[in-house]
Amino acid sequence: MKIAILKERRGGETRVAATADTIKKLVAAGHSVTVEKGAGLTASLTDKAFEDAGATCGTLVATLKGADAVFAVRTPDDATLAKLTKGTLLVGQLEPHGNKAAAKIFADGGIDALAMEFTPRITRAQSMDALSSQSNLAGYRAIIEASAIYGRAFPMMMTAAGTIAPAKAFVMGAGVAGLQAIATARRLGAMVSATDVRPAAKEQVASLGAKFIAVEDEEFKAAETVGGYAKEMSKDYQAKQAELVAAHIAKQDIVVTTALIPGRPAPKLITKKMVASMKPGSVIIDLAASMGGNCELTKADELVEANGVTIAGYSNLPGRLAADASALYAKNLLNLLPLLIAEDGSKSPHWDDEIITAMALTRDGKVIHDTLK
Ligand code: NAD
């Protein structure tokens, strides 16, 4: 199969869909890889590194010439999509939730699109799960960003000049990103607490040495879907949750929010009033910024200051660790590859495999994903 790797064109996107390591493996398996010139520079990967690994680097047009598949981090821009020939397989984070418009563009262009976000949560697909690989890094980076903004230290320090109290960190949403944020804040010496609406999160939070805080009523006990995601909670639950959070948050120095419900706006968990109750110098890192934010004051890709509290709405935290994020993402794609080819290595997506069925948005000019028809 001939695989094309594009330079990402979305503003602020620093990641790339291949590394020297994955290219070496693809080439060793008999595939050919073309990479658009400069595609890896923002992830510390030079054209030379790609070429040494066996790829050919060239212009966008040269890269796409004869490509069976395009591996991308994000949906390519319209001009690039228009250059893809009919039947090209496009694999990437295509923001598919409810995105009928994008699905139509892929179908009209005859592009067979597979969305990494729809990788099912089954054991066999774990190594292909880009949401997990990227969220894990986002959770880590959230704490690093918080520590850089926070004007105090995280760990307790007993010095001859006096004692520094440990920072109090609160993580809202203990999924993949939240659990890594908890672990990172603990490693830095903070006192950590966390909340989630899924009961399964309770034990995971405790196992990382953090305190679990949640309204544990009947609704909480049924809040997890079969796919492992959270359900949208009732107004009544949200009110009880807000009351509990309000009292807790006033005492926190660092808050990291990661609460998401697939395909829905992020639940608003922190009100303006709660922000006003926090001490000046406190920091909120809102990982849900691109879905509207968990905090009422969050602005995507901005640092907002309110009553001395900084609210950071980085919408692409994995992109702030571009080399590692690219390495893991490229590995996710490499692990998916066996499901995209026939035994002889030619392009042949396994359309009947449950992983491909879940990820496939379009095929042969038609929208085939149930949620997008
Ligand atoms: P996510 O990104 O969809 O959401 C982040 C977290 O926010 C979740 O834990 C969710 O429960 C929580 N949340 C939603 N609404 C909330 C609210 N109102 N208040 C507080 N928290 C709220 O979730 P995720 O990181 O993708 O992980 C969800 C689960 O799936 C986890 O248990 C994770 O371990 C599991 N998972 C399984 C697999 C697999 O089996 N292959 C892969 C990845 C993740």
XYZ file of C-alpha atoms and ligand atoms in Angstrom:
417
model
C 0.000 0.000 0.000
C 1.194 3.519 -0.679
C 0.696 5.690 2.385
C 0.849 9.498 2.342
C 1.642 11.551 5.440
C 0.553 15.170 5.252
C 1.787 18.308 6.895
C -0.995 19.307 9.281
C -2.608 22.585 8.274
C -4.966 23.231 11.204
C -3.808 26.257 13.208
C -1.783 25.243 16.246
C -1.526 21.589 15.206
C 2.047 20.478 15.849
C 1.679 16.710 15.626
C 2.403 14.447 12.666
C 0.921 11.048 11.817
C 4.205 9.156 11.378
C 7.614 8.926 12.988
C 10.912 7.533 11.744
C 10.160 4.428 13.788
C 6.723 3.749 12.262
C 7.991 4.526 8.757
C 10.820 2.008 9.191
C 8.268 -0.637 10.155
C 5.882 0.259 7.317
C 8.679 0.122 4.749
C 10.030 -3.143 6.180
C 6.532 -4.596 5.758
C 6.642 -3.725 2.054
C 4.620 -0.489 2.020
C 5.812 2.748 0.489
C 5.528 5.983 2.431
C 5.586 9.531 1.112
C 5.786 12.462 3.494
C 5.011 16.070 2.709
C 8.136 18.200 3.178
C 8.394 19.718 6.650
C 5.516 17.600 8.017
C 7.437 16.608 11.141
C 9.313 19.798 11.972
C 6.986 20.939 14.757
C 7.342 17.482 16.335
C 11.161 17.530 16.131
C 11.203 15.169 13.135
C 13.240 16.290 10.129
C 12.695 15.301 6.501
C 16.108 13.627 6.701
C 14.952 11.442 9.600
C 11.927 10.370 7.528
C 14.086 9.759 4.440
C 16.652 7.774 6.418
C 13.760 5.631 7.623
C 12.791 4.878 4.031
C 10.202 7.536 3.136
C 10.226 9.902 0.168
C 9.610 13.558 1.027
C 8.039 15.918 -1.480
C 5.426 18.551 -2.220
C 1.779 18.010 -1.292
C 0.939 17.002 -4.870
C 3.896 14.602 -5.095
C 3.027 13.146 -1.696
C -0.553 12.425 -2.703
C 0.295 11.034 -6.160
C -0.881 7.438 -6.320
C -1.565 7.284 -2.580
C -3.877 4.461 -1.485
C -4.176 5.853 2.013
C -3.649 9.169 3.769
C -2.754 9.091 7.444
C -3.513 12.398 9.152
C -3.703 13.811 12.662
C -6.720 16.044 11.885
C -9.124 16.442 8.988
C -7.182 17.935 6.066
C -8.402 21.338 4.845
C -10.870 21.530 1.937
C -8.192 22.303 -0.658
C -6.255 19.188 0.342
C -9.361 17.006 0.470
C -10.177 18.117 -3.060
C -6.823 16.703 -4.183
C -7.560 13.193 -2.885
C -8.527 10.821 -5.659
C -11.647 8.677 -5.483
C -11.203 5.591 -3.366
C -8.455 7.064 -1.142
C -8.588 5.798 2.414
C -8.353 8.666 4.912
C -7.533 7.786 8.511
C -7.384 10.481 11.167
C -8.994 12.276 14.064
C -11.867 13.574 11.950
C -14.096 15.035 14.717
C -16.918 12.766 13.605
C -19.480 13.195 16.416
C -22.644 14.512 14.765
C -20.526 15.903 11.930
C -22.801 15.082 8.996
C -21.338 17.922 6.941
C -17.836 16.449 7.046
C -19.160 12.961 6.308
C -20.935 14.340 3.239
C -17.738 15.996 1.992
C -15.871 12.678 2.332
C -18.668 10.765 0.600
C -18.989 13.294 -2.231
C -15.232 13.104 -2.817
C -15.332 9.294 -2.873
C -13.024 9.224 0.160
C -13.303 6.199 2.449
C -12.929 7.871 5.857
C -12.074 6.162 9.143
C -12.362 8.244 12.322
C -9.872 7.383 15.058
C -12.262 8.831 17.675
C -14.694 5.982 16.961
C -12.180 3.237 17.825
C -14.293 0.914 19.957
C -13.373 0.379 23.591
C -12.596 -3.293 23.317
C -9.397 -4.946 24.450
C -8.306 -5.801 20.885
C -8.515 -2.133 19.865
C -6.650 -0.693 22.845
C -3.359 -0.349 20.962
C -5.159 1.638 18.234
C -7.033 3.946 20.593
C -5.836 7.461 19.839
C -8.261 9.091 22.279
C -6.521 7.209 25.082
C -2.962 7.761 23.868
C -3.535 11.499 23.446
C -5.655 11.999 26.590
C -2.987 10.395 28.715
C -0.440 12.969 27.539
C -2.991 15.786 27.881
C -3.551 14.843 31.533
C 0.176 14.920 32.219
C 0.649 18.218 30.410
C -2.295 19.817 32.224
C -0.433 19.518 35.518
C 2.831 20.724 33.985
C 1.004 23.783 32.597
C -0.650 24.370 35.969
C 2.672 24.183 37.770
C 4.160 26.740 35.373
C 1.314 29.224 35.903
C 0.969 28.657 39.654
C 3.216 31.029 41.577
C 3.950 28.503 44.297
C 5.526 25.058 44.658
C 3.577 21.780 44.557
C 5.365 19.728 47.218
C 5.601 20.469 50.906
C 9.063 21.845 51.657
C 10.466 22.211 55.132
C 13.370 24.611 54.923
C 15.422 26.650 57.381
C 13.530 29.702 56.119
C 10.137 28.195 56.783
C 7.696 25.586 55.576
C 5.894 25.620 52.255
C 2.506 23.914 52.353
C 1.735 21.357 49.627
C -0.544 22.492 46.795
C -4.094 21.156 46.824
C -5.087 19.811 43.415
C -8.586 18.725 42.408
C -9.232 16.737 39.220
C -12.764 16.739 37.820
C -13.362 13.785 35.531
C -11.214 10.741 36.231
C -11.019 9.157 32.775
C -7.749 8.596 30.964
C -6.636 12.251 31.128
C -7.866 12.772 34.681
C -6.112 9.686 36.033
C -2.818 10.790 34.475
C -3.333 14.299 35.899
C -3.862 12.758 39.339
C -0.730 10.619 39.019
C 1.352 13.579 37.806
C 0.123 15.939 40.544
C 0.898 13.240 43.116
C 4.405 12.780 41.714
C 4.966 16.506 42.120
C 3.898 16.268 45.741
C 0.430 17.854 45.674
C -2.447 16.744 47.882
C -4.884 15.407 45.308
C -8.632 14.831 45.245
C -10.841 13.910 42.298
C -14.432 13.478 41.235
C -16.298 11.597 38.515
C -19.840 10.463 37.827
C -18.848 6.891 36.988
C -18.611 4.573 39.983
C -15.721 2.645 38.371
C -13.613 5.788 38.755
C -13.799 5.662 42.565
C -11.425 2.724 42.965
C -9.073 3.991 40.255
C -8.786 7.372 41.986
C -8.133 5.712 45.344
C -5.501 3.406 43.820
C -3.529 6.500 42.773
C -3.564 7.796 46.322
C -6.127 10.550 45.773
C -9.322 11.255 47.684
C -12.580 10.563 45.819
C -15.344 13.121 46.155
C -18.762 12.592 44.551
C -22.513 12.474 45.085
C -22.900 8.696 45.234
C -26.656 8.277 44.718
C -28.627 5.786 42.562
C -28.046 7.839 39.399
C -24.281 7.746 40.035
C -24.421 3.944 40.300
C -25.898 3.759 36.773
C -23.898 6.511 35.115
C -21.577 4.408 32.971
C -22.508 3.305 29.429
C -21.603 -0.095 28.025
C -18.834 1.661 26.064
C -17.263 2.915 29.315
C -18.258 6.559 28.816
C -20.269 8.821 31.115
C -23.940 9.614 30.532
C -25.233 13.148 30.665
C -26.461 13.592 34.255
C -29.904 14.910 35.260
C -30.434 18.524 36.341
C -31.108 17.260 39.843
C -27.799 15.358 40.014
C -25.921 18.302 38.572
C -27.352 20.584 41.272
C -26.263 18.196 44.049
C -22.871 17.820 42.412
C -22.475 21.612 42.155
C -23.200 22.024 45.856
C -20.565 19.468 46.808
C -18.014 20.901 44.364
C -18.626 24.500 45.490
C -17.555 23.780 49.039
C -14.521 21.761 47.951
C -13.243 24.008 45.193
C -12.939 27.080 47.425
C -10.060 25.328 49.210
C -8.172 24.221 46.062
C -5.051 25.733 44.497
C -5.120 23.779 41.235
C -8.193 22.430 39.436
C -7.953 20.303 36.301
C -11.231 19.608 34.538
C -11.563 16.821 31.980
C -15.297 15.997 32.120
C -16.646 14.996 28.722
C -19.672 13.231 27.303
C -18.999 11.973 23.767
C -20.709 14.141 21.149
C -22.276 16.523 23.692
C -21.209 19.937 24.991
C -19.002 19.585 28.067
C -20.944 19.716 31.352
C -20.548 23.055 33.152
C -19.084 22.111 36.518
C -17.450 25.356 37.691
C -19.522 28.526 37.854
C -18.250 32.103 37.964
C -19.258 32.182 41.618
C -17.113 29.136 42.372
C -14.142 30.772 40.642
C -14.693 33.889 42.771
C -14.552 31.701 45.904
C -11.034 30.479 45.056
C -7.856 32.056 46.405
C -5.967 34.518 44.156
C -3.129 32.682 42.412
C -5.164 29.508 41.952
C -5.173 27.885 38.525
C -7.838 26.060 36.544
C -6.770 24.021 33.504
C -9.851 23.170 31.446
C -9.244 20.197 29.147
C -12.824 20.375 27.912
C -12.206 23.804 26.342
C -12.766 22.617 22.770
C -16.180 21.224 23.771
C -17.278 24.477 25.420
C -15.364 24.048 28.674
C -16.233 22.700 32.120
C -15.827 26.183 33.602
C -18.203 29.017 32.739
C -15.268 31.407 32.212
C -13.151 29.204 29.944
C -12.203 30.575 26.546
C -10.631 28.098 24.140
C -6.910 28.729 23.660
C -6.861 31.691 26.022
C -5.668 32.397 29.531
C -8.524 34.153 31.331
C -7.967 35.872 34.662
C -10.812 36.399 37.123
C -10.296 37.605 40.718
C -6.652 36.546 40.485
C -7.555 33.021 39.343
C -6.140 31.926 35.967
C -8.302 29.723 33.758
C -6.381 28.080 30.905
C -8.368 26.718 27.973
C -5.704 24.926 25.952
C -7.651 23.005 23.332
C -4.747 20.901 22.110
C -2.610 19.855 25.072
C -1.180 16.784 23.288
C 0.086 19.267 20.677
C 2.164 20.862 23.441
C 4.054 17.559 23.682
C 4.206 17.085 19.936
C 7.079 14.598 19.758
C 5.586 12.125 22.237
C 2.020 12.675 21.060
C 3.080 12.037 17.458
C 5.011 8.923 18.454
C 2.008 7.386 20.229
C -0.478 8.467 17.562
C 1.714 7.099 14.764
C 1.923 3.817 16.694
C -1.880 3.735 16.996
C -2.060 3.980 13.184
C 0.612 1.315 12.721
C -1.359 -1.009 14.992
C -4.490 -0.375 12.917
C -2.713 -1.187 9.648
C -3.351 -4.980 9.629
C -7.074 -4.174 9.443
C -6.553 -1.998 6.364
C -4.731 -4.442 4.082
C -5.029 -7.835 2.442
C -2.472 -10.580 3.036
C -0.377 -9.366 0.106
C -0.174 -5.881 1.649
C -2.534 -4.204 -0.828
C -5.257 -1.865 0.414
C -8.285 -3.826 1.548
C -10.047 -2.507 4.661
C -11.700 -5.265 6.690
C -15.128 -3.651 6.430
C -16.795 -6.463 8.380
C -14.420 -6.300 11.333
C -16.165 -4.653 14.304
C -13.286 -2.184 14.727
C -13.505 -0.939 11.132
C -17.317 -0.993 11.232
C -17.216 1.305 14.257
C -14.684 3.704 12.696
C -15.934 3.852 9.109
C -17.788 7.042 8.222
C -17.959 6.630 4.450
C -17.392 3.970 1.790
C -17.684 4.053 -2.004
C -19.254 7.513 -2.068
C -21.814 6.795 0.659
C -22.102 7.760 4.323
C -22.257 4.423 6.139
C -21.917 5.339 9.828
C -25.300 4.920 11.532
C -25.028 8.176 13.478
C -24.230 10.267 10.379
C -26.700 9.043 7.742
P -14.015 11.020 28.541
O -12.856 11.731 27.927
O -15.216 10.760 27.715
O -14.495 11.860 29.848
C -13.586 12.174 30.862
C -14.173 11.828 32.205
O -15.187 12.776 32.563
C -14.865 10.451 32.283
O -14.248 9.698 33.296
C -16.318 10.801 32.594
O -16.931 9.829 33.406
C -16.165 12.124 33.321
N -17.396 12.923 33.441
C -18.401 13.107 32.544
N -19.350 13.928 33.053
C -18.937 14.281 34.310
C -19.479 15.115 35.338
N -20.647 15.723 35.189
N -18.770 15.237 36.484
C -17.584 14.603 36.654
N -17.032 13.813 35.720
C -17.686 13.661 34.565
O -13.549 9.650 29.206
P -12.278 8.749 28.895
O -11.044 9.349 29.390
O -12.328 8.421 27.465
O -12.537 7.440 29.786
C -13.790 6.876 30.088
C -13.589 5.426 30.576
O -13.254 4.563 29.495
C -12.485 5.247 31.589
O -12.922 4.355 32.565
C -11.365 4.633 30.809
O -10.480 3.900 31.637
C -12.138 3.760 29.874
N -11.373 3.384 28.678
C -11.398 2.099 28.248
C -10.687 1.715 27.109
C -10.702 0.291 26.617
O -11.211 -0.573 27.280
N -10.184 0.009 25.447
C -9.969 2.665 26.393
C -9.982 3.987 26.865
C -10.685 4.331 27.992
